[in-house]
Coordinates of C-alpha atoms in Angstrom, one line a residue:
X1 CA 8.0 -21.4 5.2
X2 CA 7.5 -22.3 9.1
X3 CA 4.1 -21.0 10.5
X4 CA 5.3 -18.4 13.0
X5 CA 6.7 -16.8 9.5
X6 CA 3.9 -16.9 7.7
X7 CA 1.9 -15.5 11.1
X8 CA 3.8 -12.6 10.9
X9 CA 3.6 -11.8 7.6
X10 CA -0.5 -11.9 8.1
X11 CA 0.3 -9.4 11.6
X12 CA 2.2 -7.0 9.3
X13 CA -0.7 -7.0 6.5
X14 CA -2.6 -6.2 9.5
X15 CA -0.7 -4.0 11.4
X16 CA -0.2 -1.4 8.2
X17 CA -4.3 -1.5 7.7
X18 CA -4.8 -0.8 10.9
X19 CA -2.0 2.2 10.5
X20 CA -3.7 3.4 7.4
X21 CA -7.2 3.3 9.7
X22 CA -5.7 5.0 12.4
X23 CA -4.9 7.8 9.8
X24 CA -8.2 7.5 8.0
X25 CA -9.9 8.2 11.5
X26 CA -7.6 11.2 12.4
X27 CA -8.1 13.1 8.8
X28 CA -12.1 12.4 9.0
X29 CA -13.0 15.7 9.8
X30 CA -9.4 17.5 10.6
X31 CA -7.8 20.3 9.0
X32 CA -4.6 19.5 7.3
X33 CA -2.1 22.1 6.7
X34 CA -0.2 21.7 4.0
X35 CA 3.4 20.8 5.2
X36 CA 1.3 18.3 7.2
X37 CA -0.5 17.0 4.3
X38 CA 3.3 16.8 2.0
X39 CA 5.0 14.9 4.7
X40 CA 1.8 12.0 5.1
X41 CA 1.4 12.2 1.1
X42 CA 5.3 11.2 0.8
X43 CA 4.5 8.1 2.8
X44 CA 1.9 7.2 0.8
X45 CA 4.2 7.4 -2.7
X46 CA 6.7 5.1 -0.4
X47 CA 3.6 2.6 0.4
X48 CA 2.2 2.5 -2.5
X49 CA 5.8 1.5 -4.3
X50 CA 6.1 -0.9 -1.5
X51 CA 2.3 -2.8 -2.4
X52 CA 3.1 -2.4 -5.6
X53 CA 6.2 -4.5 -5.2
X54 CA 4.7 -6.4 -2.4
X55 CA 1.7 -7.4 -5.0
X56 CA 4.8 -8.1 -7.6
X57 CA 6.6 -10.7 -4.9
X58 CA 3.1 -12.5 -3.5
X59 CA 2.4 -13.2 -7.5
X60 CA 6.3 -15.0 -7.8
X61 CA 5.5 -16.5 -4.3
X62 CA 2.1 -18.0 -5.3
X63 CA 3.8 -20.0 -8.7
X64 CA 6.3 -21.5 -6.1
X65 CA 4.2 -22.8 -3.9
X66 CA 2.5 -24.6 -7.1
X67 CA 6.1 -26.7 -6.9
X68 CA 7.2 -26.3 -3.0
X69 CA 3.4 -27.6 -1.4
X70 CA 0.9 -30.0 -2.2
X71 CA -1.6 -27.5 -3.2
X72 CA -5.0 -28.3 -3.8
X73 CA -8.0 -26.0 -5.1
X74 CA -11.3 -27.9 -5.1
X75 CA -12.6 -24.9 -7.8
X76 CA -9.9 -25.5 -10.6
X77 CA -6.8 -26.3 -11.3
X78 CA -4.4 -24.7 -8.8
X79 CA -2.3 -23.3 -11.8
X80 CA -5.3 -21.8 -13.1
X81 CA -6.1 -20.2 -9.8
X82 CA -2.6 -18.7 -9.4
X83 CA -2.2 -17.6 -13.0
X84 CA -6.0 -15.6 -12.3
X85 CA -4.2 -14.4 -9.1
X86 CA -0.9 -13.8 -10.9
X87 CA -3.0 -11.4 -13.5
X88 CA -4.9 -9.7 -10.5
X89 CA -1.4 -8.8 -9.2
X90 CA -0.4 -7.9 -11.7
X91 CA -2.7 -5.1 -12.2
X92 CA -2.6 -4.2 -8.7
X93 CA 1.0 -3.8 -8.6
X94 CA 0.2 -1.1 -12.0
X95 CA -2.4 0.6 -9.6
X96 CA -0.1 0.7 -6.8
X97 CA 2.4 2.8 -8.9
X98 CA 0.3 5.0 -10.2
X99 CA -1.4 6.0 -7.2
X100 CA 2.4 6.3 -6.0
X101 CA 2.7 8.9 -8.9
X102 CA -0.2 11.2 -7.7
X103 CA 0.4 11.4 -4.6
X104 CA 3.5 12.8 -6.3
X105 CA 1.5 15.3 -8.2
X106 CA 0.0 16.4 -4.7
X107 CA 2.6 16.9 -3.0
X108 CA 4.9 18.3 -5.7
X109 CA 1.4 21.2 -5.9
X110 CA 1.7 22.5 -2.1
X111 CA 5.9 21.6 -2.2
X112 CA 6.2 25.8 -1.2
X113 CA 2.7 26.4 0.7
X114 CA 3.3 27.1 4.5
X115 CA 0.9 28.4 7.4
X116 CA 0.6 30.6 10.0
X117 CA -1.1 29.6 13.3
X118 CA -2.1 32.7 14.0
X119 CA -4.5 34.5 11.2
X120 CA -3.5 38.0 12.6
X121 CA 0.3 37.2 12.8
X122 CA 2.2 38.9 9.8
X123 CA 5.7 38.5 10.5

């Protein structure tokens, strides 16, 4: 893999936690309506399918670069350090999914709630 590849992929990581942080700072102290809240918790299922696979592909990546590089660990042996990371990926990629699957729940619970802007309006 050429640098400016591997750059990018590290601007990306960075780019969605600094997307997730945007939204952390917006929902701080806001009040969410619930078509609002459906719509942001469906992208989170989506993201949290996509870390869970991303988790899945950086595991597969990490035993490759045991045969494409010269990699060194001055801890351990490298295949010990990538089969610990493998494992640790492993369960992150389980996490990722289910997380996916409650923010599921949620927004399968306020799937038919709506709002009014107006308190007084009826119609």
């Amino acid at each position: 893999m050429n640098p400016d590849r591997m750059d990018a992929m590290i601007k990306s990581a960075n780019d969605a936690y600094e997307a997730i942080r945007t939204l952390n700072h917006a929902t701080l102290t806001a009040t969410v309506p619930a078509p609002v809240a459906y719509a942001l918790l469906g992208s989170l299922r989506q993201l949290e399918h996509a870390v869970a696979r991303l988790a899945t592909q950086l595991s597969s990546g990490l035993r490759r670069s045991l045969t494409e590089y010269d990699v060194y660990d001055d801890t351990r042996d490298p295949a010990q350090s990538v089969a610990m990371a493998a494992a640790a990926l492993a369960e992150t990629a389980t996490h990722a999914d289910r997380t996916a699957e409650c923010a599921a729940a949620a927004q399968l619970a306020i799937t038919w709630q709506g709002f009014r802007l107006d308190k007084e309006d009826d119609r």
